[in-house]
Amino acid sequence: MERFRMIFQYFQSSSESVMNGICGLLALASVKMYTSFDFSCPCLPQYNMAYGLGVMFIPPVILFLCGLILNRQSLVMLEEWRRPQGRRKKDLAVIRYMCSSIMQRAMVAPVVWIVVTLLDGKCLICAFSSSMDPEKFVGFANASPVQVQQLLAKVPCKDNELLRNSTSRKAVSRYLRCCSQALGWSILLILIIAAFLACWLRPCFNQAALLQARHWSNYIDIEQKIFEETCCEHSRLFAHKCVLHFFESMRKEIKLHSFSLPREGEGAEGEEYPLRGITDQNQVNKLLKTWYYEKPPLDVSQATQR
Amino acid sequence: MDKFRMIFQFFQSNQESFMNGICGIMALASTQMYSAFDFNCPCLPHYNLAYGLGILLVPPFILFLLGFVLNNNISMLAEEWRRPQGQRGKDAAVLRYMFCSMAQRAMIAPAVWVSVTLLDGKCVTCAFCTSVPVETLGNASHPRLSQGEMQRVLARIPCKEIYNGQELIANEVAVRYLRCISQALGWCFVLLMTVMAFLVRSLRPCFSQAAFLKSRYWSHYIDIERKLFDETCAEHARSFAKVCIQQFFEGMNTDLVATRCHLPRKAPADAGEAAEKLLGITDQGTMNMALKSWHRCKPPLNLHPAALPTGNGWAGEGQPPMHPSAPRRETAAYYSWV
């Protein structure tokens, strides 16, 4: 627990760290999701490709959208984009910077899913086993085309009676897996080279404008947070005043309606501060009923002038 | 737990320690990746070499570039390299030092992958099974096969379940031979890397140690300066935002008071701290208007000099330091006029 708290505190130290932390968590979640997902190829000619490609591409879309949703900055960016100009000019460079940083972070988990899928190979074997050329593999040469299609479609299912020990099935499976892994490593290589070049070449292009965009995007984020904190504090005080005012008005009403209040208790308000003049069961019940049926208006201007 | 916390704090204490930590994590991650990766030799004549060498060399390259990308200092290095000279000279030795130290750290994870791969033996077995010396290792009485046929048979050595060349050369013999070579290569590689690291470490003080100390100092300095600048900017943004929001609420208050038909009976100077904290907004309609105005008409990024907090020493703002009581006096005068 201590360990998690420290890691948590480290990531919370700045909002960029928070976003990097979320991005990392989503990537780990995507690997975990893939390993716990029970991939089961339908092994039927028309369904294989749909299933295989579906499992490869639909979860990345979901993860991408999750990455956008969980990132607080996307709301801030949308708000900044849609707000009317008013007295503050809008800087498109800042909005572009925020958009690109959000997209980069949201793309990590989908890419991890796709790469893990390709390196594992099951999806591609399922999707493309029916598209293999039967002449390359000796076991399928003697069957009719329809039978060949069906046999090829059954390749991903190892526990099929006909094909369990067939060397051609293993050959097709191995070939497709090899292609899938090569594709996975190539995609990873291309992405890493792109990231590396982006890191190296970015300072060559307009570094000052980038520093400005980054500063003002941080500023907008901080300003929004401080505004929310100020509003929270204000609403706390407002609520405090409103509730106090309600108790006061209830006390006055009770005083008006009951003639048997002891005279000497009136001046001792300081001593009955927590009870505020509500000292028996009926009064409390009346107060609670009034609070439910007739909430006070949202107006403490009378209260603040006392 | 205390031990863990100490280790964590130690690594965070400066950038170099932090990068050493990341480097260690990546080395562990590379062994984990290797064991999780399902090596699957194609067992076809020309594909074997491509696959085997690909798995041996492509992931290390990826890990090397990843080591650079994850290193925060790379953008710092690129920035320092490309910045205009201005009033501060550029020292190529510092840039070289930064690049070398980054490259050294980035080399560790790839070296671990290559060592683990070679010591495990599957890659080399897959890549070079067609080059096994059949004359020395094979059975004497093997049938004569054409070159192509022999290649195809030998290519199946890594795949035991489909290997059909037992008369040509026993599978066990070939696998053991290739594995032995692979492990020998692996140990030689580890030895070579260690010797090189040892030489670099121990011989460096013999060559221009003073220049080295200078480069190291200034590269740390650049790193710390950049961090401090970022922190200062963040602090400035925070103060700026606070004052901006305060001025926004004050502006709202002014507008409200100007448009209200009846003025508050008592001077708000008597209302106390709570009323001040309520920022003059005391009912639902006003609050709604404030929120709407915040969205529709954000205040300009331009703080009024009167409301700036004094004593913070912001020389950069260009405002002359204010007398501490001047703003308060001004505000109180305004209220009592109202």
XYZ file of C-alpha atoms in Angstrom:
644
model
C 0.000 0.000 0.000
C 2.875 2.313 0.917
C 4.461 1.515 -2.421
C 1.335 2.432 -4.342
C 0.926 5.627 -2.401
C 4.431 6.730 -3.243
C 4.040 5.908 -6.899
C 0.675 7.660 -6.831
C 2.166 10.766 -5.231
C 4.985 10.830 -7.741
C 2.578 10.749 -10.630
C 0.315 13.388 -9.132
C 3.128 15.910 -8.838
C 2.167 17.545 -12.113
C -0.757 17.157 -14.427
C 1.477 15.894 -17.210
C 2.710 13.164 -14.912
C -0.892 12.274 -14.107
C -1.666 11.900 -17.766
C 1.449 9.835 -18.384
C 0.443 7.638 -15.477
C -3.049 7.106 -16.898
C -1.571 6.366 -20.300
C 0.760 3.745 -18.782
C -2.080 2.182 -16.809
C -4.221 1.905 -19.928
C -1.359 0.230 -21.782
C -0.931 -2.316 -18.980
C -4.693 -2.813 -18.862
C -4.729 -3.508 -22.572
C -2.032 -6.204 -22.235
C -3.915 -7.728 -19.311
C -7.176 -7.635 -21.260
C -5.585 -9.428 -24.157
C -4.095 -12.173 -22.025
C -7.343 -12.769 -20.192
C -9.483 -12.679 -23.330
C -10.415 -16.160 -24.436
C -9.855 -16.026 -28.166
C -11.956 -18.648 -29.910
C -11.841 -18.687 -33.674
C -15.142 -19.814 -35.247
C -13.321 -21.975 -37.837
C -15.961 -21.387 -40.491
C -15.116 -19.997 -43.933
C -16.995 -16.687 -43.872
C -16.775 -15.913 -40.177
C -13.058 -16.280 -39.614
C -11.947 -13.067 -41.215
C -14.684 -11.003 -39.564
C -13.871 -12.410 -36.132
C -10.123 -12.159 -36.485
C -10.081 -8.613 -37.802
C -12.811 -7.596 -35.391
C -10.799 -8.714 -32.383
C -7.773 -6.962 -33.789
C -9.393 -3.588 -34.510
C -12.443 -3.008 -32.345
C -10.796 -3.086 -28.893
C -8.198 -0.503 -30.020
C -11.012 1.862 -30.966
C -12.551 1.307 -27.536
C -9.194 1.866 -25.833
C -8.623 5.034 -27.850
C -11.973 6.435 -26.796
C -11.249 5.452 -23.174
C -7.940 7.272 -23.424
C -9.737 10.399 -24.602
C -12.430 10.119 -21.952
C -10.074 9.554 -19.029
C -7.873 12.460 -20.011
C -8.997 15.579 -18.226
C -7.240 17.758 -20.703
C -9.578 16.796 -23.531
C -12.468 18.528 -21.779
C -10.319 21.554 -21.116
C -9.293 21.652 -24.756
C -12.876 21.332 -26.013
C -13.985 24.103 -23.698
C -11.197 26.359 -24.859
C -12.048 25.606 -28.479
C -15.763 26.297 -28.143
C -15.741 29.285 -25.837
C -16.806 32.632 -27.279
C -13.923 35.004 -27.745
C -15.108 37.581 -25.235
C -12.270 39.662 -23.860
C -9.610 37.000 -24.262
C -8.205 36.120 -27.643
C -8.054 32.505 -28.686
C -4.699 31.069 -29.631
C -5.023 28.246 -32.134
C -1.452 27.108 -31.516
C -2.326 26.295 -27.915
C -5.389 24.328 -28.970
C -3.358 22.439 -31.561
C -0.670 21.637 -29.002
C -3.240 20.322 -26.520
C -4.965 18.295 -29.214
C -1.743 16.670 -30.380
C -0.601 15.820 -26.866
C -3.995 14.291 -26.062
C -3.972 12.227 -29.266
C -0.437 10.973 -28.679
C -1.276 9.770 -25.217
C -4.567 8.203 -26.295
C -2.866 6.260 -29.090
C -0.520 4.326 -26.821
C -2.975 1.718 -25.509
C -4.497 0.862 -28.940
C -1.047 0.486 -30.455
C -0.022 -1.796 -27.594
C -3.098 -3.957 -28.212
C -2.436 -4.232 -31.941
C 1.235 -5.041 -31.451
C 0.522 -7.657 -28.781
C -2.149 -9.182 -31.022
C 0.243 -9.407 -33.943
C 3.109 -10.783 -31.862
C 0.807 -13.439 -30.469
C -0.439 -14.386 -33.932
C -3.808 -15.977 -33.155
C -5.865 -13.230 -34.793
C -4.012 -13.270 -38.049
C -4.020 -17.057 -38.228
C -7.765 -17.023 -37.707
C -8.403 -14.220 -40.183
C -6.184 -15.308 -43.047
C -6.028 -19.090 -42.919
C -8.779 -19.343 -45.531
C -6.874 -17.018 -47.845
C -3.808 -19.213 -48.021
C -2.778 -20.718 -51.321
C -3.383 -24.476 -50.902
C -0.763 -25.389 -53.458
C 2.042 -24.284 -51.202
C 1.137 -26.856 -48.582
C 1.194 -30.536 -49.547
C -1.707 -31.803 -47.456
C -4.363 -29.832 -49.273
C -3.516 -30.644 -52.865
C -5.876 -33.576 -53.273
C -9.105 -32.077 -52.040
C -11.831 -30.254 -53.953
C -11.872 -26.429 -53.681
C -14.832 -26.365 -51.295
C -13.240 -28.942 -49.048
C -9.960 -27.078 -49.179
C -11.687 -23.889 -48.028
C -13.288 -25.712 -45.151
C -10.069 -27.407 -44.152
C -8.155 -24.169 -44.312
C -10.813 -22.468 -42.228
C -10.353 -25.168 -39.566
C -6.598 -24.622 -39.290
C -6.818 -22.289 -36.253
C -8.766 -24.914 -34.312
C -6.163 -27.303 -33.024
C -8.584 -29.686 -31.418
C -10.336 -30.624 -34.619
C -10.236 -34.397 -35.199
C -9.218 -34.277 -38.837
C -6.398 -31.845 -38.465
C -4.935 -32.434 -35.076
C -1.751 -34.079 -36.252
C -1.695 -32.780 -39.787
C 1.676 -31.362 -40.746
C 0.058 -29.095 -43.307
C -2.066 -27.503 -40.627
C 1.014 -26.884 -38.564
C 2.836 -25.549 -41.593
C 0.040 -23.085 -42.414
C -0.209 -22.063 -38.789
C 3.502 -21.570 -38.465
C 3.744 -19.583 -41.686
C 0.946 -17.239 -40.724
C 2.332 -16.794 -37.244
C 5.731 -15.937 -38.634
C 4.183 -13.306 -40.915
C 2.140 -11.938 -38.055
C 5.155 -11.620 -35.784
C 7.231 -9.998 -38.524
C 4.428 -7.490 -39.101
C 4.175 -6.779 -35.395
C 7.897 -6.131 -34.976
C 7.937 -3.976 -38.119
C 5.089 -1.809 -36.872
C 6.832 -1.407 -33.533
C 10.070 -0.489 -35.268
C 8.411 2.101 -37.489
C 6.603 3.708 -34.552
C 9.731 3.873 -32.438
C 11.723 5.415 -35.274
C 8.946 7.969 -35.764
C 8.927 8.807 -32.035
C 12.709 9.089 -31.984
C 12.780 11.397 -35.008
C 10.013 13.496 -33.510
C 12.044 13.930 -30.305
C 15.174 14.884 -32.192
C 13.681 17.086 -34.864
C 11.138 19.013 -32.827
C 13.596 21.592 -31.479
C 14.652 22.322 -35.026
C 11.251 23.769 -35.870
C 9.991 26.803 -34.032
C 10.977 25.841 -30.503
C 9.990 29.194 -29.020
C 6.413 28.903 -30.270
C 6.264 25.404 -28.802
C 7.417 26.638 -25.387
C 4.760 29.333 -25.472
C 2.018 26.908 -26.486
C 3.038 24.511 -23.721
C 3.088 27.243 -21.093
C -0.342 28.581 -21.992
C -1.885 25.128 -22.203
C -0.601 24.459 -18.653
C -1.948 27.831 -17.613
C -5.434 27.088 -18.937
C -5.437 23.804 -17.045
C -4.285 25.431 -13.783
C -6.738 28.291 -14.169
C -9.625 25.881 -14.614
C -8.578 23.956 -11.497
C -8.244 27.103 -9.404
C -11.607 28.362 -10.633
C -13.223 25.091 -9.598
C -11.535 25.255 -6.199
C -12.709 28.838 -5.719
C -16.241 27.859 -6.685
C -16.128 24.915 -4.259
C -14.975 27.134 -1.447
C -17.623 29.667 -2.300
C -20.368 27.091 -2.387
C -19.226 25.755 0.986
C -19.520 29.206 2.564
C -22.798 29.834 0.765
C -24.205 26.576 2.049
C -22.966 27.338 5.547
C -24.660 30.727 5.542
C -27.814 29.328 3.993
C -28.153 26.579 6.566
C -27.382 28.901 9.466
C -29.968 31.334 8.184
C -32.479 28.490 7.987
C -31.835 27.428 11.555
C -32.155 31.023 12.689
C -35.456 31.526 10.927
C -36.735 28.210 12.343
C -35.712 29.326 15.814
C -37.569 32.599 15.408
C -40.650 30.774 14.176
C -40.544 28.365 17.102
C -40.152 31.273 19.507
C -43.157 32.974 17.972
C -45.313 29.875 18.226
C -44.397 28.668 21.679
C -44.996 30.978 24.617
C -43.295 28.907 27.234
C -39.635 29.585 26.473
C -37.683 30.559 29.596
C -36.845 34.280 29.540
C -33.342 33.827 30.826
C -32.393 31.576 27.925
C -32.809 34.325 25.348
C -29.665 36.203 26.160
C -27.470 33.159 26.466
C -27.137 32.512 22.742
C -23.430 31.905 22.993
C -23.960 28.934 25.262
C -26.553 27.227 23.104
C -24.578 27.670 19.925
C -24.675 24.069 18.647
C -28.335 23.588 19.555
C -29.429 26.906 18.069
C -32.657 27.027 20.009
C -33.900 23.642 18.827
C -34.036 21.614 21.981
C -36.748 19.019 21.799
C -37.992 16.256 19.587
C -40.947 18.129 18.126
C -38.809 21.075 17.174
C -36.276 18.842 15.467
C -39.008 17.030 13.587
C -40.542 20.304 12.484
C -37.135 21.531 11.340
C -36.477 18.394 9.335
C -39.935 18.500 7.758
C -39.494 22.131 6.784
C -36.062 21.396 5.354
C -37.568 18.765 3.113
C -40.801 20.438 2.102
C -39.708 24.041 1.984
C -36.017 24.464 1.306
C -34.840 28.025 1.758
C -34.180 30.164 -1.322
C -30.613 30.427 -2.630
C -30.107 33.913 -1.345
C -27.861 34.777 1.597
C -27.671 38.517 0.985
C -29.826 39.033 4.092
C -27.591 36.738 6.103
C -24.346 38.482 5.194
C -25.627 41.855 6.197
C -26.340 40.930 9.780
C 8.691 -0.670 2.887
C 11.151 1.839 4.294
C 13.853 0.289 2.200
C 11.721 0.617 -0.878
C 10.968 4.225 -0.085
C 14.657 4.971 0.349
C 15.483 3.363 -2.950
C 12.689 5.281 -4.629
C 13.850 8.582 -3.165
C 17.423 7.841 -4.078
C 16.500 7.284 -7.676
C 14.457 10.416 -7.787
C 17.181 12.542 -6.248
C 18.630 13.559 -9.531
C 18.079 13.018 -13.180
C 20.981 10.644 -13.631
C 19.831 8.363 -10.861
C 16.348 8.466 -12.289
C 17.623 7.479 -15.709
C 19.611 4.642 -14.143
C 16.379 3.438 -12.608
C 14.571 3.567 -15.950
C 17.480 1.772 -17.564
C 17.248 -1.034 -14.998
C 13.512 -1.320 -15.463
C 13.938 -1.552 -19.210
C 16.542 -4.286 -18.849
C 14.111 -6.287 -16.703
C 11.327 -5.551 -19.158
C 13.458 -6.860 -22.000
C 13.999 -10.218 -20.269
C 10.312 -10.377 -19.471
C 9.436 -9.593 -23.090
C 11.740 -12.317 -24.305
C 10.222 -14.942 -22.057
C 6.701 -13.841 -22.919
C 7.416 -13.821 -26.634
C 6.375 -17.018 -28.334
C 9.283 -17.859 -30.605
C 7.956 -19.608 -33.648
C 10.529 -20.706 -36.211
C 8.973 -20.973 -39.692
C 11.034 -24.074 -40.576
C 11.213 -23.113 -44.246
C 14.547 -22.746 -46.053
C 14.860 -19.023 -46.674
C 12.552 -17.767 -43.981
C 14.548 -19.248 -41.118
C 17.533 -16.982 -41.465
C 15.395 -13.874 -41.877
C 13.224 -14.752 -38.874
C 16.065 -15.786 -36.601
C 18.274 -12.814 -37.318
C 15.253 -10.537 -37.221
C 14.369 -11.630 -33.694
C 18.004 -11.346 -32.697
C 18.547 -7.823 -34.048
C 15.279 -5.905 -34.484
C 14.046 -5.860 -30.859
C 17.440 -4.609 -29.576
C 17.259 -1.763 -32.058
C 13.745 -0.974 -30.894
C 14.872 -1.104 -27.246
C 17.820 1.171 -28.032
C 15.616 3.809 -29.619
C 13.088 3.376 -26.811
C 15.874 4.062 -24.335
C 16.473 7.359 -26.082
C 12.807 8.238 -26.374
C 12.065 7.562 -22.700
C 15.005 9.669 -21.658
C 13.754 13.148 -20.942
C 17.155 14.549 -21.642
C 16.982 13.890 -25.310
C 14.728 16.850 -25.979
C 17.023 18.880 -23.749
C 20.011 17.782 -25.808
C 18.266 18.577 -29.070
C 17.159 21.944 -27.709
C 20.643 22.821 -26.542
C 22.015 21.729 -29.896
C 19.609 23.828 -31.931
C 19.286 26.902 -29.801
C 20.534 30.207 -31.196
C 23.745 31.295 -29.516
C 22.365 34.505 -28.080
C 24.327 35.669 -25.056
C 25.432 32.237 -23.962
C 28.118 30.333 -25.843
C 27.636 26.720 -26.835
C 30.047 24.053 -25.724
C 30.289 21.057 -28.018
C 31.984 19.018 -25.291
C 28.897 19.278 -23.101
C 26.689 18.090 -25.955
C 29.012 15.173 -26.620
C 29.008 14.202 -22.959
C 25.217 14.279 -22.800
C 24.892 12.208 -25.932
C 27.445 9.624 -24.773
C 25.862 9.208 -21.373
C 22.437 8.764 -22.964
C 23.761 6.293 -25.501
C 25.522 4.252 -22.815
C 22.338 3.917 -20.805
C 20.260 3.127 -23.857
C 22.635 0.285 -24.792
C 21.956 -1.769 -21.707
C 18.502 -3.145 -22.562
C 19.518 -4.217 -26.109
C 22.658 -5.876 -24.761
C 20.507 -7.794 -22.265
C 18.150 -8.933 -25.028
C 20.997 -10.109 -27.267
C 22.670 -11.967 -24.380
C 19.458 -13.649 -23.300
C 18.649 -14.629 -26.868
C 22.064 -16.104 -27.488
C 22.166 -17.934 -24.182
C 18.737 -19.385 -24.802
C 19.752 -20.639 -28.241
C 16.440 -20.776 -30.116
C 17.268 -17.897 -32.489
C 20.623 -19.200 -33.625
C 19.217 -22.713 -33.953
C 16.453 -21.384 -36.182
C 18.687 -19.086 -38.234
C 21.614 -21.397 -38.903
C 20.108 -24.858 -38.956
C 20.533 -25.073 -42.724
C 24.277 -24.526 -42.335
C 24.864 -27.474 -40.026
C 27.919 -29.509 -41.208
C 26.165 -32.686 -42.270
C 29.392 -34.396 -43.306
C 30.868 -34.317 -39.823
C 27.723 -34.656 -37.743
C 25.440 -36.641 -39.978
C 24.965 -40.368 -40.216
C 27.436 -42.009 -42.544
C 24.851 -43.970 -44.429
C 22.498 -41.197 -45.374
C 20.647 -41.186 -48.707
C 21.914 -38.798 -51.340
C 19.666 -35.780 -51.521
C 19.613 -32.820 -53.868
C 20.703 -29.492 -52.482
C 17.186 -28.102 -52.349
C 15.801 -31.204 -50.672
C 18.580 -31.190 -48.089
C 17.914 -27.517 -47.345
C 14.246 -28.284 -46.802
C 15.001 -31.156 -44.475
C 17.592 -29.246 -42.491
C 15.259 -26.284 -42.202
C 12.905 -28.442 -40.158
C 15.441 -29.150 -37.441
C 13.980 -26.608 -34.975
C 10.491 -28.057 -35.439
C 10.840 -31.470 -33.808
C 7.329 -32.644 -34.538
C 7.687 -32.415 -38.326
C 11.356 -33.299 -38.646
C 11.793 -36.096 -41.130
C 15.544 -36.215 -41.618
C 16.488 -38.554 -38.800
C 18.554 -40.697 -41.200
C 20.374 -37.667 -42.504
C 21.333 -36.174 -39.189
C 19.872 -36.808 -35.749
C 17.760 -33.918 -34.501
C 19.236 -34.019 -31.031
C 22.778 -33.863 -32.382
C 22.078 -30.871 -34.591
C 20.166 -28.964 -31.921
C 22.812 -29.579 -29.315
C 25.564 -28.479 -31.667
C 23.823 -25.263 -32.628
C 22.865 -24.521 -29.066
C 26.410 -25.000 -27.897
C 27.671 -22.520 -30.476
C 24.918 -20.095 -29.536
C 25.744 -20.246 -25.844
C 29.443 -19.839 -26.514
C 28.626 -16.739 -28.561
C 26.366 -15.512 -25.795
C 28.988 -15.826 -23.085
C 31.622 -14.206 -25.313
C 29.243 -11.331 -25.951
C 28.594 -10.840 -22.243
C 32.331 -10.999 -21.540
C 33.073 -8.494 -24.284
C 30.441 -6.047 -23.057
C 31.682 -6.301 -19.502
C 35.310 -5.820 -20.499
C 34.407 -2.796 -22.582
C 32.414 -1.275 -19.750
C 35.315 -1.918 -17.382
C 37.819 -0.326 -19.733
C 35.657 2.711 -20.348
C 35.212 3.224 -16.633
C 38.771 2.675 -15.572
C 40.596 4.349 -18.425
C 38.516 7.486 -18.548
C 40.284 9.253 -15.697
C 43.533 8.825 -17.611
C 42.340 11.068 -20.418
C 41.390 14.718 -19.880
C 39.701 14.252 -16.556
C 39.414 18.002 -16.022
C 37.526 18.495 -19.266
C 35.297 15.566 -18.327
C 34.440 17.079 -14.946
C 33.628 20.366 -16.612
C 31.319 18.750 -19.177
C 29.550 16.739 -16.520
C 28.982 19.776 -14.343
C 27.568 21.883 -17.139
C 25.331 19.133 -18.426
C 23.839 18.741 -14.921
C 23.514 22.483 -14.751
C 21.544 22.660 -17.991
C 19.243 19.927 -16.735
C 18.637 21.627 -13.373
C 18.203 25.038 -14.960
C 15.548 23.696 -17.303
C 13.686 22.036 -14.440
C 13.798 25.169 -12.323
C 12.569 27.235 -15.232
C 9.629 24.882 -15.751
C 8.791 24.979 -12.041
C 9.018 28.745 -11.943
C 6.752 29.033 -14.958
C 4.238 26.706 -13.330
C 4.308 28.739 -10.110
C 3.907 31.911 -12.072
C 0.986 30.470 -13.980
C -0.635 29.513 -10.680
C -0.264 33.008 -9.179
C -1.396 34.568 -12.441
C -4.488 32.380 -12.468
C -5.330 33.208 -8.836
C -5.116 36.935 -9.405
C -6.969 36.689 -12.694
C -9.862 34.838 -11.070
C -9.896 37.227 -8.124
C -10.094 40.170 -10.487
C -12.848 38.428 -12.389
C -14.972 38.076 -9.292
C -14.216 41.634 -8.245
C -15.193 42.842 -11.686
C -18.458 40.904 -11.427
C -19.067 42.431 -8.035
C -18.512 45.930 -9.402
C -20.909 45.304 -12.263
C -23.537 43.947 -9.900
C -23.307 46.824 -7.505
C -23.520 49.270 -10.389
C -26.678 47.655 -11.761
C -28.480 46.998 -8.478
C -31.363 49.361 -7.763
C -30.997 49.185 -4.001
C -27.696 49.326 -2.276
C -26.853 47.194 0.756
C -28.018 48.897 3.944
C -24.843 48.433 5.942
C -21.326 48.970 4.771
C -19.899 45.582 3.869
C -16.785 46.533 5.797
C -18.778 45.363 8.833
C -19.856 42.093 7.273
C -16.650 40.336 8.201
C -14.371 37.839 6.600
C -17.070 35.428 5.500
C -18.787 38.018 3.350
C -15.473 38.904 1.736
C -14.875 35.263 0.979
C -18.286 35.053 -0.603
C -16.824 37.463 -3.172
C -20.008 39.504 -3.191
C -22.045 36.683 -4.668
C -24.903 35.917 -2.345
C -27.692 34.429 -4.398
C -28.406 31.891 -7.089
C -29.010 34.352 -9.896
C -25.736 36.135 -9.325
C -23.796 32.892 -9.198
C -25.389 31.720 -12.415
C -24.481 34.953 -14.042
C -20.894 34.611 -12.808
C -20.599 31.101 -14.210
C -22.130 32.132 -17.523
C -19.814 35.098 -17.741
C -16.812 32.859 -17.005
C -17.645 30.761 -20.012
C -18.934 33.409 -22.417
C -16.544 36.195 -21.644
C -13.303 35.080 -20.013
C -11.257 37.944 -18.623
C -8.251 39.072 -20.647
C -4.807 37.743 -19.732
C -3.857 41.109 -18.344
C -3.711 41.713 -14.624
C -4.524 45.200 -13.268
C -1.523 46.642 -11.427
C -3.665 47.633 -8.408
C -4.599 44.106 -7.473
C -1.189 42.479 -7.869
C 0.051 40.830 -4.667
C 2.986 42.765 -3.344
C 6.175 41.409 -1.901
C 6.437 38.462 -4.244
C 9.379 40.049 -5.963
C 8.263 39.573 -9.527
C 10.826 41.791 -11.096
C 9.954 40.365 -14.459
C 6.474 41.892 -14.427
C 7.877 45.332 -14.862
C 5.584 46.911 -12.258
C 7.194 49.140 -9.660
C 6.826 47.666 -6.160
C 3.625 48.932 -4.601
C 3.199 50.311 -1.147
C 1.609 47.457 0.769
C -1.337 49.393 2.109
C -2.169 51.184 -1.126
C -4.459 48.544 -2.644
C -6.387 48.053 0.582
C -6.889 51.700 1.073
C -8.142 52.021 -2.456
C -10.646 49.198 -2.039
C -11.946 50.435 1.293
C -12.373 53.937 -0.110
C -14.425 52.540 -2.959
C -16.722 50.585 -0.699
C -17.346 53.398 1.679
C -18.140 55.712 -1.208
C -20.778 53.228 -2.228
